[in-house]
Each structure stands twice: as C-alpha cells, then as structure tokens.
Coordinates of C-alpha atoms in Angstrom, one line a residue:
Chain A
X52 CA -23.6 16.7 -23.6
X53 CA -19.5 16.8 -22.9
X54 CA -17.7 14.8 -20.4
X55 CA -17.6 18.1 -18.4
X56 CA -21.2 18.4 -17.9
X57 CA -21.8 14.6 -17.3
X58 CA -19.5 15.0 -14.4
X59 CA -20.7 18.2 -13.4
X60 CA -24.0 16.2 -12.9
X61 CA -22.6 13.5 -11.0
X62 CA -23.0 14.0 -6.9
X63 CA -19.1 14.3 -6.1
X64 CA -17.8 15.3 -3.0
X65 CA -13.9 16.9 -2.4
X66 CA -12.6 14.4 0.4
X67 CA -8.8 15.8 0.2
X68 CA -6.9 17.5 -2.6
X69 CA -7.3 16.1 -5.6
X70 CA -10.0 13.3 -4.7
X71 CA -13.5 13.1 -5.0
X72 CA -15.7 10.3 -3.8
X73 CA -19.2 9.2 -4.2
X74 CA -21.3 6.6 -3.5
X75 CA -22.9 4.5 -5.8
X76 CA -26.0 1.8 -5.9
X77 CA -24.9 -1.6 -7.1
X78 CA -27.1 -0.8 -10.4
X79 CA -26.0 2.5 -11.1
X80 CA -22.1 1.0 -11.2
X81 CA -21.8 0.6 -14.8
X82 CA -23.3 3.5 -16.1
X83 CA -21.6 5.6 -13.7
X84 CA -18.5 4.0 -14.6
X85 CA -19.0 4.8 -18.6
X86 CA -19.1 8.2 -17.9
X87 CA -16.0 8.3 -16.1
X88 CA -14.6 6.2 -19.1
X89 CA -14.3 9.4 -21.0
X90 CA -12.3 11.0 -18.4
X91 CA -10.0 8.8 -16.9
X92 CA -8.5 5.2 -16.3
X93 CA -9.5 2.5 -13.6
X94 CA -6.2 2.7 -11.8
X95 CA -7.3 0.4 -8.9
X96 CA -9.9 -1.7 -7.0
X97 CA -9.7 -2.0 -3.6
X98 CA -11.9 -3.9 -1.4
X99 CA -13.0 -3.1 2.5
X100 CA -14.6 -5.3 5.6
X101 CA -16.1 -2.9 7.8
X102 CA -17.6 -6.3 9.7
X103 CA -21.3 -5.3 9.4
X104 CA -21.0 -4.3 5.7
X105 CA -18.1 -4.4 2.6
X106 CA -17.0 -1.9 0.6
X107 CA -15.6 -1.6 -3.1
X108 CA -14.0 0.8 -3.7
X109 CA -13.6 2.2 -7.5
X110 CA -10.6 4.6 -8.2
X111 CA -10.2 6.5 -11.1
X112 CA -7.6 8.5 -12.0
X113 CA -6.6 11.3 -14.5
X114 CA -3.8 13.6 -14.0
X115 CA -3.3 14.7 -10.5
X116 CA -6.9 13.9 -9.6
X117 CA -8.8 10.6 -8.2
X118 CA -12.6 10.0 -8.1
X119 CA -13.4 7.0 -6.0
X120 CA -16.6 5.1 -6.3
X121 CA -17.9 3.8 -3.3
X122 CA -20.1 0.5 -3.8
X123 CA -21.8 -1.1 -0.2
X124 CA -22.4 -4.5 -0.3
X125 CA -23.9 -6.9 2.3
X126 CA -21.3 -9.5 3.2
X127 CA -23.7 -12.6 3.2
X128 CA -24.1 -12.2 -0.8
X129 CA -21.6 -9.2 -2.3
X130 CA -22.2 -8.9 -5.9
X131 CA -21.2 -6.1 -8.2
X132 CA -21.1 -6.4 -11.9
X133 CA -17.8 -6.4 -14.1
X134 CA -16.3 -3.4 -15.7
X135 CA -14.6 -4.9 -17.7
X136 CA -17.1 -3.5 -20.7
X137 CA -16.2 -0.3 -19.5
X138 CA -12.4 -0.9 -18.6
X139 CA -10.5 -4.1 -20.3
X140 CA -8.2 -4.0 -17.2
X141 CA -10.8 -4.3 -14.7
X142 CA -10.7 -8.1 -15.3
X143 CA -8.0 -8.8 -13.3
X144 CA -8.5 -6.4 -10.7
X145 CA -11.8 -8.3 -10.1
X146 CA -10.1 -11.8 -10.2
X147 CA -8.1 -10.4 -7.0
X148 CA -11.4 -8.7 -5.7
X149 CA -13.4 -12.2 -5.7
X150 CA -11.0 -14.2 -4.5
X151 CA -9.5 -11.8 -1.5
X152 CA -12.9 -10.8 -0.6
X153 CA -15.3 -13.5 -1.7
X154 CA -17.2 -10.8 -3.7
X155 CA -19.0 -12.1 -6.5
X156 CA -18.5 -10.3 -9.9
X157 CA -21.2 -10.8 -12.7
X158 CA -19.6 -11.2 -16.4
X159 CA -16.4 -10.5 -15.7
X160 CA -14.5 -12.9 -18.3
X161 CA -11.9 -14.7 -16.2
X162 CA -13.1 -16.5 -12.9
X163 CA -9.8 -18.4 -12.5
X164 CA -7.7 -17.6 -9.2
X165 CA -4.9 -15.1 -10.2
X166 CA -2.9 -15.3 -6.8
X167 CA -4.3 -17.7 -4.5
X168 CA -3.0 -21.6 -4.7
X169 CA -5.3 -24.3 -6.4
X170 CA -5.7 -25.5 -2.9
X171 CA -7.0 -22.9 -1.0
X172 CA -10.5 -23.3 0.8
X173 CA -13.4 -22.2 -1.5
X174 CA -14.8 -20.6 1.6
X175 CA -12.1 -18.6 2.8
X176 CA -11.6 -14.9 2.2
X177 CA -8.0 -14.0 3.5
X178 CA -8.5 -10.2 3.3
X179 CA -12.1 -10.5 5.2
X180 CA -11.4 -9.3 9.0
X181 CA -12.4 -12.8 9.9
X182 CA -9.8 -14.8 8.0
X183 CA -6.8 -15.4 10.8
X184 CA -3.5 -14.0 9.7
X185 CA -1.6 -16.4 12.3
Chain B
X263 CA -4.7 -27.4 -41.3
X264 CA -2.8 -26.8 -37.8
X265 CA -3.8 -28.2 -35.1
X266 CA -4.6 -26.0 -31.7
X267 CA -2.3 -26.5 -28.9
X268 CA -1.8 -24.7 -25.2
X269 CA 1.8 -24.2 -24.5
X270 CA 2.1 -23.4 -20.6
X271 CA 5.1 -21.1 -19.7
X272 CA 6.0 -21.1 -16.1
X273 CA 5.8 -21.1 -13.0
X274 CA 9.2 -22.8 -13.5
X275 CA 10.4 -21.6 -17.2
X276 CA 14.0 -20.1 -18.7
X277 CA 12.8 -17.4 -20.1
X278 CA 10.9 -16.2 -16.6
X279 CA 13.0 -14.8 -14.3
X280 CA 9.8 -14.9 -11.4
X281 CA 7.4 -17.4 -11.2
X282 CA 4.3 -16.8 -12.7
X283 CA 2.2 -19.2 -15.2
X284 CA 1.0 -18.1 -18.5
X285 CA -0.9 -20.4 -20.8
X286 CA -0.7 -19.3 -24.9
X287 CA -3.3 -21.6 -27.0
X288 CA -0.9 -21.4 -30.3
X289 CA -1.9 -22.4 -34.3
X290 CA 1.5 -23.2 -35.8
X291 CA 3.3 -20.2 -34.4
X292 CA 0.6 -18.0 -33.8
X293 CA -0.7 -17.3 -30.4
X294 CA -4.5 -17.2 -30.5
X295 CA -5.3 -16.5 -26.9
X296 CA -3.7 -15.8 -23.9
X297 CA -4.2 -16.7 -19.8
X298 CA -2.2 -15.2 -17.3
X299 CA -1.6 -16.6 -13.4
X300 CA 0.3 -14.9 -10.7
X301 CA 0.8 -15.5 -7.2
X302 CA 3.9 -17.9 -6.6
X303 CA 5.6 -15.1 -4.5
X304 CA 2.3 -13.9 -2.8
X305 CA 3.4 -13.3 0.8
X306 CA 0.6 -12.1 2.7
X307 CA 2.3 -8.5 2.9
X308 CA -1.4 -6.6 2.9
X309 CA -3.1 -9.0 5.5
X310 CA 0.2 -8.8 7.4
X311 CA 0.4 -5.3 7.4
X312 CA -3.2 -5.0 9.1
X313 CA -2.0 -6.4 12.9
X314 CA 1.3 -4.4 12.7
X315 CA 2.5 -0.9 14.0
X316 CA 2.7 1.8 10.5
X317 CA 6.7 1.9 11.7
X318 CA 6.7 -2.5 11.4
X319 CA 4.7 -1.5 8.0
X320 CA 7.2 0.5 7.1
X321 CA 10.0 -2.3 6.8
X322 CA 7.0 -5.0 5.6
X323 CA 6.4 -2.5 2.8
X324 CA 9.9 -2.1 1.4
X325 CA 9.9 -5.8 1.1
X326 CA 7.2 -5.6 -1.7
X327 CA 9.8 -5.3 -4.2
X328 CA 13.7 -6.1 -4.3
X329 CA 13.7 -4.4 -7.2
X330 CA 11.9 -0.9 -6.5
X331 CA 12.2 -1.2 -2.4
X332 CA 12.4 2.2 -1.9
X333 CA 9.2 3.6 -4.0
X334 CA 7.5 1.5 -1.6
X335 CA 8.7 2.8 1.6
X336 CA 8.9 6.4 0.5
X337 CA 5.2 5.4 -0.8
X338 CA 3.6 4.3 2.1
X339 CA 5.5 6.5 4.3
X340 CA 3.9 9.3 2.6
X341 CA 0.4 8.1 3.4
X342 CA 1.3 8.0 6.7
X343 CA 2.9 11.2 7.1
X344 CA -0.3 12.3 5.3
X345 CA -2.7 10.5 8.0
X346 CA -0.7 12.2 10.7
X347 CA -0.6 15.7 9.0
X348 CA 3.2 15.3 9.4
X349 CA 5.2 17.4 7.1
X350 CA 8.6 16.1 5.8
X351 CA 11.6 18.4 6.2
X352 CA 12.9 20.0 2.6
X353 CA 16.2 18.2 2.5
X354 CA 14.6 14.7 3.6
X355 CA 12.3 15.2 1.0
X356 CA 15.3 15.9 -1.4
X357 CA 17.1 12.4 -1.0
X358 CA 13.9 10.9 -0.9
X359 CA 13.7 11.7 -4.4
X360 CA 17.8 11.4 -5.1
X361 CA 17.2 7.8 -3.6
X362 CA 14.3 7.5 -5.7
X363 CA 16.2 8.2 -8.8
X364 CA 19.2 6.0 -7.9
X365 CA 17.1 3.6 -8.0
X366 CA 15.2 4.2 -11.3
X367 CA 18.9 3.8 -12.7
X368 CA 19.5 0.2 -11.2
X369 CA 16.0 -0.8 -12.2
X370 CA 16.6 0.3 -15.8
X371 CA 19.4 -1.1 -16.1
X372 CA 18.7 -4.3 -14.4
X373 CA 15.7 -4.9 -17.1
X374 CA 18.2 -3.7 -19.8
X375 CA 20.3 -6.7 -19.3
X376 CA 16.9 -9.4 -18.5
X377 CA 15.7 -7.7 -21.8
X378 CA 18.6 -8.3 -24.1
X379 CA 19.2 -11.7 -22.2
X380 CA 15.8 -12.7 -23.5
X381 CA 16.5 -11.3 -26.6
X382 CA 19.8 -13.7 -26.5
X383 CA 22.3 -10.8 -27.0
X384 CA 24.3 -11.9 -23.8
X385 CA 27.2 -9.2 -24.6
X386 CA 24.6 -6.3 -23.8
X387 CA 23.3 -8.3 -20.8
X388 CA 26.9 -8.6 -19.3
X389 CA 27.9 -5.0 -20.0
X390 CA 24.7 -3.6 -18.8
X391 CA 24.8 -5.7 -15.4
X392 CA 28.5 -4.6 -15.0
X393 CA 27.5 -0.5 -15.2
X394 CA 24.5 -1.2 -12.6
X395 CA 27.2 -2.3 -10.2
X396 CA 28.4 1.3 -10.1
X397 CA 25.0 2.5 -8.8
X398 CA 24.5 -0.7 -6.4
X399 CA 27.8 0.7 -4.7
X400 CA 26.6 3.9 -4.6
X401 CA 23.4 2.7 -2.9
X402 CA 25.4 0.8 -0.9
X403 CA 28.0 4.0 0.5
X404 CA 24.8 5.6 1.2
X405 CA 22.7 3.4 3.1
X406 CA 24.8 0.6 4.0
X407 CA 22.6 -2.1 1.8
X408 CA 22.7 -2.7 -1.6
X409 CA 18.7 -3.3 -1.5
X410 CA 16.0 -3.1 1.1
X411 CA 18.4 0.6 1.6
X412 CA 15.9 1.3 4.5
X413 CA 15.9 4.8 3.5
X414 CA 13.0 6.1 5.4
X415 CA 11.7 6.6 8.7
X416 CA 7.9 8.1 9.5
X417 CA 8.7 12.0 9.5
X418 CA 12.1 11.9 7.3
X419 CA 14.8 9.8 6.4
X420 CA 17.9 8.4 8.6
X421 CA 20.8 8.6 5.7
X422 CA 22.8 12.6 4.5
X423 CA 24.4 13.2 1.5
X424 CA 28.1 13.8 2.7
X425 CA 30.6 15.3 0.5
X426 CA 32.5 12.4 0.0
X427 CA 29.0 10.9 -1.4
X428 CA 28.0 13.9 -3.4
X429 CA 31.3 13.1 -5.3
X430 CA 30.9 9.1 -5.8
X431 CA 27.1 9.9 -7.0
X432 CA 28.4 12.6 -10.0
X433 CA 30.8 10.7 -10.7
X434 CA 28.8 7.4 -11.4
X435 CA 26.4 9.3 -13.0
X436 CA 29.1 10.9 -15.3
X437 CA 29.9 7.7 -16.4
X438 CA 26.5 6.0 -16.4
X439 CA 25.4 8.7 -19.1
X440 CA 28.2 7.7 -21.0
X441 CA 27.3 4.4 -21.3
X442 CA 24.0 5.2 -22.0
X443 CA 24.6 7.0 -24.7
X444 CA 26.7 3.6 -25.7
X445 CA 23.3 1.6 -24.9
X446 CA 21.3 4.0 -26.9
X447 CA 23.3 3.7 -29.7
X448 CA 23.4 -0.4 -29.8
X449 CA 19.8 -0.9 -29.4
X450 CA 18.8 1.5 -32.1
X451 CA 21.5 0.1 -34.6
X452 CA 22.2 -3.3 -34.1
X453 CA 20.6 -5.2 -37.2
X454 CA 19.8 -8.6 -35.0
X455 CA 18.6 -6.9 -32.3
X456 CA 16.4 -4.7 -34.3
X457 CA 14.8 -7.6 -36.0
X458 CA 13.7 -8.8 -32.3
X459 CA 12.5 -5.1 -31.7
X460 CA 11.3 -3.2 -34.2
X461 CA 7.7 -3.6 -34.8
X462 CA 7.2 -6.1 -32.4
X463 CA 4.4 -6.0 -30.2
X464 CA 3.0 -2.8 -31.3
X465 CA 0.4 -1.4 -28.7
X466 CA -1.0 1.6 -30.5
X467 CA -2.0 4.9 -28.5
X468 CA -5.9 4.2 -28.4
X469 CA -4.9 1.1 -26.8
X470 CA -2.6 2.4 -24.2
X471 CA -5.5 4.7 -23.1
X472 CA -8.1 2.0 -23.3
X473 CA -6.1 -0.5 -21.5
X474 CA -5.0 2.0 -18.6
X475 CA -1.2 0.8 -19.2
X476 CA 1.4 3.0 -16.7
X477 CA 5.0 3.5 -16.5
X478 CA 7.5 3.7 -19.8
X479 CA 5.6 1.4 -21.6
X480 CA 2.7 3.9 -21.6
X481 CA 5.0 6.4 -22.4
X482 CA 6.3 4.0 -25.5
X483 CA 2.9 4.6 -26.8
X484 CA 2.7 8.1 -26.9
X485 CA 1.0 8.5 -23.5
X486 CA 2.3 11.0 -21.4
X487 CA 2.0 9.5 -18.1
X488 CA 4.0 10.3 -15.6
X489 CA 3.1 10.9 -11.7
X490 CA 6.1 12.8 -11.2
X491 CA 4.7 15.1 -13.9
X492 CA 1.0 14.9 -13.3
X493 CA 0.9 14.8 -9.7
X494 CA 4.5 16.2 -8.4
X495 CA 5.7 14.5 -5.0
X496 CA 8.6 14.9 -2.8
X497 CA 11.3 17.6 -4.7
X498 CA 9.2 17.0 -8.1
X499 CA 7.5 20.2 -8.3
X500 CA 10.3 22.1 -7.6
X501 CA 12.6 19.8 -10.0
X502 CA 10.4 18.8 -12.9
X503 CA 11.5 16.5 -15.3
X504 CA 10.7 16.4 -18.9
X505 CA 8.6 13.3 -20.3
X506 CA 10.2 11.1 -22.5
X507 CA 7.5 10.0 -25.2
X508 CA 7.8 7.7 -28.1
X509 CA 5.0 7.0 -30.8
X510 CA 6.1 3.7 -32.4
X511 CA 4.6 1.5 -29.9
X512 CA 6.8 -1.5 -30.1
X513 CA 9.5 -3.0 -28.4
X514 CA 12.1 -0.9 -29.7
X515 CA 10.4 1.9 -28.6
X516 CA 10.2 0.4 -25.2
X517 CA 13.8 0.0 -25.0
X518 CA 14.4 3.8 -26.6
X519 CA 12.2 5.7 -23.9
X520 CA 13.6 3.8 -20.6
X521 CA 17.2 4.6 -21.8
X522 CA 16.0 8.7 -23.0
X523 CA 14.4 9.4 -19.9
X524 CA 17.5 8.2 -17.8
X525 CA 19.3 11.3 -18.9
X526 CA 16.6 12.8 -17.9
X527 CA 17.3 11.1 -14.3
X528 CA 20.9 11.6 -14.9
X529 CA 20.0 15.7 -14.9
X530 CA 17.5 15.7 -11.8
X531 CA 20.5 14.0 -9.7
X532 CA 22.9 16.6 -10.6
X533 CA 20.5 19.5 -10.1
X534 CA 19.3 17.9 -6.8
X535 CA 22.9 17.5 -5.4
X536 CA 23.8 21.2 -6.7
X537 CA 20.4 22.3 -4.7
X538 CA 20.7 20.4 -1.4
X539 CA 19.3 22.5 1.4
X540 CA 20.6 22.3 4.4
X541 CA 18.3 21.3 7.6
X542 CA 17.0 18.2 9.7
X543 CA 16.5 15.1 8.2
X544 CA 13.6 13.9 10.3
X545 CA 10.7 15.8 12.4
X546 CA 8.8 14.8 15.2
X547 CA 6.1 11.6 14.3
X548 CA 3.4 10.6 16.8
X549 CA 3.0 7.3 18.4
X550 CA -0.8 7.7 17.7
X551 CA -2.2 9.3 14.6
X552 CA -5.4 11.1 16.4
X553 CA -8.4 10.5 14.0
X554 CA -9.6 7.8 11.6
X555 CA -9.1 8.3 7.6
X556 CA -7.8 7.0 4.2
X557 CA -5.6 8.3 2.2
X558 CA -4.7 7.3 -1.6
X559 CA -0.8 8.4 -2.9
X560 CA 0.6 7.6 -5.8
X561 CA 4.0 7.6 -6.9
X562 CA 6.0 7.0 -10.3
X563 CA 8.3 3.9 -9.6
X564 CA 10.4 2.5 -12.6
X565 CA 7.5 0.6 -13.8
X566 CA 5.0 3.0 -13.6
X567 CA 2.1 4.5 -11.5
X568 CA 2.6 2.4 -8.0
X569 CA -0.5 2.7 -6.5
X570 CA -0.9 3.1 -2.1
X571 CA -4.4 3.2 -0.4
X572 CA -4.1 3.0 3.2
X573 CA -6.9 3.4 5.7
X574 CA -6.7 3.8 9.7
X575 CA -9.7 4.1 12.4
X576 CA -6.7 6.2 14.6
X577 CA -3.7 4.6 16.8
X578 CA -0.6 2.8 15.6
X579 CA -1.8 0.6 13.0
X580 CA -3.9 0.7 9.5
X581 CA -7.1 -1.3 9.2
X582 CA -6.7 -1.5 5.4
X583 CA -3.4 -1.5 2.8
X584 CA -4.4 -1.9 -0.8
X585 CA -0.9 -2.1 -3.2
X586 CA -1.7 -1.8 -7.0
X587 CA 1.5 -2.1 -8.4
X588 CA 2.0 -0.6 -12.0
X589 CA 2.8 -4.8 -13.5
X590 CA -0.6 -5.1 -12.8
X591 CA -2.0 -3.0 -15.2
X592 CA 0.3 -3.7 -17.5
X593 CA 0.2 -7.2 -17.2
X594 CA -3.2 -7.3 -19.1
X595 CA -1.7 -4.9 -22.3
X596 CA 0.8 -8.2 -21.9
X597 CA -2.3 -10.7 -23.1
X598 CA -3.6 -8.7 -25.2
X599 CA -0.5 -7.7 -27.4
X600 CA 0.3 -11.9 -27.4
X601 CA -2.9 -12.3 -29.6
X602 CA -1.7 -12.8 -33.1
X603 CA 2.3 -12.6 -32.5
X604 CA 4.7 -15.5 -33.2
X605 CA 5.0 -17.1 -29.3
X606 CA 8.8 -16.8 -30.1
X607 CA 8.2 -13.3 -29.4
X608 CA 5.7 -13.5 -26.4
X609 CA 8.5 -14.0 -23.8
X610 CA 10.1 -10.4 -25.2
X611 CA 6.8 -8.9 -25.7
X612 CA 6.3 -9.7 -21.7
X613 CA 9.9 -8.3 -20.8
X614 CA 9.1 -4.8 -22.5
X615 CA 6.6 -4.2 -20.3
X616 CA 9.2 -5.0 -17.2
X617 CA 7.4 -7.5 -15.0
X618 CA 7.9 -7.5 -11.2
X619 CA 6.2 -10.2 -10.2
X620 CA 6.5 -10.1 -6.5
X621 CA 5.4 -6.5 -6.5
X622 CA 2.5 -8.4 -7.8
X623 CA 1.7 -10.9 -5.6
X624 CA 1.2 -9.9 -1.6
X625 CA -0.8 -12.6 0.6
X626 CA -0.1 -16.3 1.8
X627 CA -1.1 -18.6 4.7
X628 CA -2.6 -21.2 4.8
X629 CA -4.8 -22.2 7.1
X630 CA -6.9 -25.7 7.2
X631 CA -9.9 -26.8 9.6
X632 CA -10.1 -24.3 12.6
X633 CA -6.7 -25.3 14.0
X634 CA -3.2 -23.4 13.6
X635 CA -1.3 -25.6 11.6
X636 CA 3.2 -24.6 11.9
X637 CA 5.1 -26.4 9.5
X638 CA 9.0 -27.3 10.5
X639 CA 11.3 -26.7 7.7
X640 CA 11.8 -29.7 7.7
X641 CA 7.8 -30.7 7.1
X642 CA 7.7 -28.1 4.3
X643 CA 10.8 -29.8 2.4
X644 CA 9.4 -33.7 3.0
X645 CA 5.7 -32.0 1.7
X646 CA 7.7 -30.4 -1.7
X647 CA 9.3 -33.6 -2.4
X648 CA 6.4 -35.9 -2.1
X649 CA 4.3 -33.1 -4.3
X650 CA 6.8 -33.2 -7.3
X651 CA 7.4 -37.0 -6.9
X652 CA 2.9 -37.9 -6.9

C-alpha cells in the first residue's frame, strides 16, 4: 500500500486551503502519526484550554499543505504518548507541551523544563486559561 | 582511559551571544551527548497576547525577534487579515515582501559576522557588520527605526516607497552584491577558515528530512525547503525566487547557501521596486472579526519556516497564539550533529544553524501563593545580587 492510499484512508476533512484536520483517539496517535511520517514533517505542536476539555493539536506539513491532528484530553489527567519514535524533533516540542500545559507525555526522552525557571510551581500551567497573566 | 566529564555552556558563556544553557558530556575532546535548555529571555509574549486587542498583538508580536521583527508582524498580521477575510492591497503586499527581504539581508549578514566571530576570523566579522550598516540605514529612511520598523498595520502597511528611497535601496543593494560576491569568495577560499568549515558538522539529507530541520540550513542539506517557494505569500507567487540548494551538508555549505540565495534576494528587490503598483496602502479593518476560527500561516523568515497559529472565538482579541519559530526545529539537528564532534567545534556547529534565541523563548511571570506579587526595580536588583552572592 503507498503513502497515497494510507492517506486516502484516513478520515480528513478540508478546513481552509491547504489544511486538513482530523481528530484522533489518544491510542490511535502513534499510528496515525507513522503514516503521516512518510508524507510530511511535524512542523509544530500546539496545545489549547477550551476550560471543560484540552486540545493538542498535531500539525504536519509538506509543501503548501498542513494536516492537523486533533487529540481531546480531559484536563484532570492529559496524557498523550511521545512521537518522538515517529518524529526525533517532537521531543522538544513536548518538553514545551508538558510544561505550558501540564500535559503528561509517555516516553518522550527529555522530561527536563526547556523554558520555564528551576523555580516555577510544579502545579502551575501558565498557558492553562486559569493561570493569571497579571 | 578518559575520564567522562559534563562541560556546561551558558546561560552566561563567550561564545553565546543569547542566553541559553547547553550541557555536552565530553571523553577527551569528544562530545558524547548533548542537553539543550532555553528560556532565559522567555517573556510571556503568547500568554500576553491572549488579554490583548489583535492591533496591541500586533506590536507584542514584532517584539518576538529583534532580529527578524518584521516576519513576525507581517506573520501574524496575515492570520489576522485571514480571520477577518481582509484582503491586503497589491502594493502593501509588495513592501511587505521588499521589507521582508531587507531584512533577510541584515539578518544574513548579522550571523555572517557572529559566525566568523566564533570562528575567530574577526576581520570578516568587522567588514561584514560594517556592509549591514548600509541596509540598517535603509531600514531606517524607510520606517524611521532601525528595528522593531513597525511596518504593518491590520489591512496594509503605514510606510511608501518614495523615489528618493527607491534610489538609496538599489543603490545599497548594488553594493551589497558586490560585497557578497567579496564574502563568497573569502569563505570558500580562505585555507583557515576552511579548516573550521569544511566537513564540519555534516547533517546528511536523510537526516535533514528525518529531523524536520527549516530554513538555509535545510537547504545546506539538499532539502528544498522554502515557504516562499512551497507555499507563495505576499508578492511571492508573482515574484518567485529560485532555491539555493547545497549537498555537502556542513558548515561550509551553511555559510555558501545563506550568501547564494542573497543574490537571489538582491534580484527580487530590484524586480519588486521596477514592478511597484501604484494604489492604497491600507484597506478598511474591522474592530470586531464577526465569527470564531483558527487559522495557521506560515512564512519563510531568515531562519526558516516561522510558524503562526492563531485562534479567536470573534471580537478584538485571540484566545490562542502558538509561535513555532524555525530555531526550534533546528535546535534539535543542533544535539544531534554535537554527538561525536570535537566540542571545539560545538559552538560553530550551533552558529550554522543561526540561533535566535528569543524568537525561542515567549512566556514569564511569576506568580507565588494566590497573591499578586510586583517587584520594584529596586527588589529585583537586591534579589539578583543576593542569588549570585548564596
């Protein structure tokens, strides 16, 4: 089976030019992500608090076009696992991902803080809608 | 048998010229492994940019960078305009990209000099420097700054190309290419230089791919990546520029392809400038942008791919700013490549890929206990001094 077809099978939708989206289960995020492996490059992770839920977002790019993975998570206990298998970058994406958004990424190499001082509260998201910016 | 030591560069180190902290575990002169930690000029910039109006974002945004302020603006600018459904007059589009290329000169030439500073061949580092003041005074007869140039507004741009400008831009560039062609000719002959260059730090194309690298250093590799080529923006599609690709890999090539594809820039400002439509510089922006949505846009700065994901539910502000900028991505090729080279050469290997590290780090505040907690200048300075002194 070519790359093609394996994205041919996957459930895309066309949100704007040049981006697809869909959403993926928590388990399905690796295998999913392999697939896209062969097309493209992890170009970003971006993480959302929609209060009641989070949201990690996956982008992909190759060429002109971006597919975007769409992972929910509840907020009480977010856990994905690493790409970092799939994509060597993804490593430090994630370390920014756990720390800004206290999600919890299994086997992902590095679980040092990248950006946030030694002294920082364990507990404290900064880019959760709930962490003050005052 | 050698013993296994960790040698920390940074946050505070000569050959860094940001903060940031790497830690190479070294036998004899061999790295072995590498760690990597950023964040000494993280701001707060996304979280910030969340309670603010899109036109306050505006000006928070060009303050990513003071290298590449103006990718920034003219980036998230565009994912406004594109949240709105605004469309950007032609000509403001056109000096959105002359700006835009003005800028890739300065930056080049900037990391020229840093490069062959850590390289220790000063003489290039002073000449280069020297030429880049011809571009910061253009900049600067332009827009009025020689950085932050505060180029865009939501709908357009607030600066025109008069005739007296058109003039001091060719004629810069006339003599920037001529120096280049100087540059060119140094870093592909000079024997010393060479030995610091050549076959250093090889990252091979299978690598480039694998590790998702961006920018000229992907280009180094053999990769042709390129947003301005693979995804046209602003007066790209109807001014394409060739990609500059190298297949060596290493440092030299590094240095090679940034100076190649400035003719390359050197030709787009000429033909841009020649092609100048007439025609407003701004259109009409809403207070409000109507509906909710998200937008991703993604621009080629000097670096690389810079990266812009910007969500609103409607009204005057975004609920979400996500910045990837391309050091990031590169930054890992950075570890990677360190493995096995002498750790005289990690601080060059890190300088070809260009590092901005405040493009790289965004957030700070801190906040203790549930109470606001403001700091005097004066508090800050006792609080730094006892720090260093415990």
């Amino acid at each position: 089976m070519t790359t093609a077809d394996k994205l041919h099978d996957l459930p895309l939708t066309e949100t704007d030019t040049n981006r697809l989206e869909m959403p993926v289960e928590i388990d399905d995020l690796v295998s999913v992500s392999q697939v896209l492996s062969e097309w493209g490059y992890l170009a970003a992770i971006t993480g959302l608090d929609h209060g009641d839920r989070l949201e990690v977002l996956y982008h992909i790019c190759h060429g002109p076009d971006v597919i975007t993975l769409r992972v929910s998570l509840d907020p009480q206990a977010p856990t994905v696992d690493s790409l970092h298998p799939v994509f060597p970058q993804a490593g430090t994406y994630e370390r920014e991902l756990m720390e800004m958004f206290g999600v919890e990424v299994r086997g992902t190499p590095d679980r040092s803080r990248l950006l946030l001082p030694d002294d920082w509260p364990a507990d404290e998201y900064p880019l959760r809608k709930e962490a003050s910016d005052d | 048998m050698t013993e296994r030591f960790t040698i920390p560069i940074g946050p505070q180190h000569p050959a860094l010229k940001e903060p940031a902290h790497f830690a190479f575990t070294v036998e004899g002169e061999t790295v072995t492994s590498a760690s990597v930690r950023l964040g000494y000029a993280h701001r707060g910039i996304e979280k910030a940019a969340e309670t603010r109006t899109f036109i306050q974002d505006l000006y928070l945004m060009e303050r990513v960078c003071g290298i590449c302020s103006h990718i920034h603006a003219s980036t998230f600018a565009r994912a406004v305009e594109e949240l709105a459904g605004v469309t950007v007059p032609p000509r403001a589009r056109m000096i959105r990209t002359l700006v835009a290329e003005l800028e890739r000169i300065h930056s080049h030439l900037l990391w020229l000099g840093v490069a062959a500073h850590d390289a220790g061949f000063e003489a290039l580092f002073m000449y280069s420097w020297r030429d880049r003041e011809t571009i910061m005074a253009v900049l600067e007869s332009l827009t009025g700054n020689r950085v932050n140039y505060s180029v865009n507004v939501l709908g357009g741009v607030k600066c025109d190309i008069t005739p007296q400008l058109d003039t001091q831009i060719r004629e810069a560039v006339d003599y920037l290419q001529e120096r280049t062609e100087h540059y060119l000719h140094v870093v592909n002959t000079d024997r010393v230089f060479l030995k610091r260059t050549k076959g250093i730090g090889v990252m091979s194309t299978e690598q480039a791919i694998r590790w998702g690298v961006v920018g000229p250093l992907a280009r180094a590799s053999g990769v042709p990546r390129d947003i301005r080529v693979e995804a046209p923006y602003d007066a790209y599609a109807d001014f394409p520029i060739d990609i500059v690709l190298d297949d060596a890999g290493d440092l030299a090539a590094r240095f090679t392809v940034r100076l190649r594809e400035l003719f390359e820039t050197y030709r787009l400002i000429r033909a841009l400038l020649d092609n100048l439509p007439e025609g407003d510089l701004t259109t009409r922006f809403p207070r409000r942008i109507k509906q909710a949505g998200e937008v991703i846009v993604r621009s080629e700065a000097p670096r690389g791919e810079l990266f812009y994901f910007v969500r609103t539910e409607g009204g005057s502000s975004p609920s979400r700013v996500k910045v990837r900028t391309p050091t990031l991505p590169n930054m890992h090729s950075v570890l990677e490549l360190a493995v096995g080279a002498q750790l005289a050469d990690a601080p060059m290997i890190l300088a070809g890929i260009d590092p901005c590290f405040s493009c790289n780090d965004r957030t700070s505040l801190i906040r203790r206990g549930g109470e606001q907690d403001i700091w005097s200048w004066e508090k800050l300075r006792q609080y730094g001094i006892e720090v260093y002194r415990a």
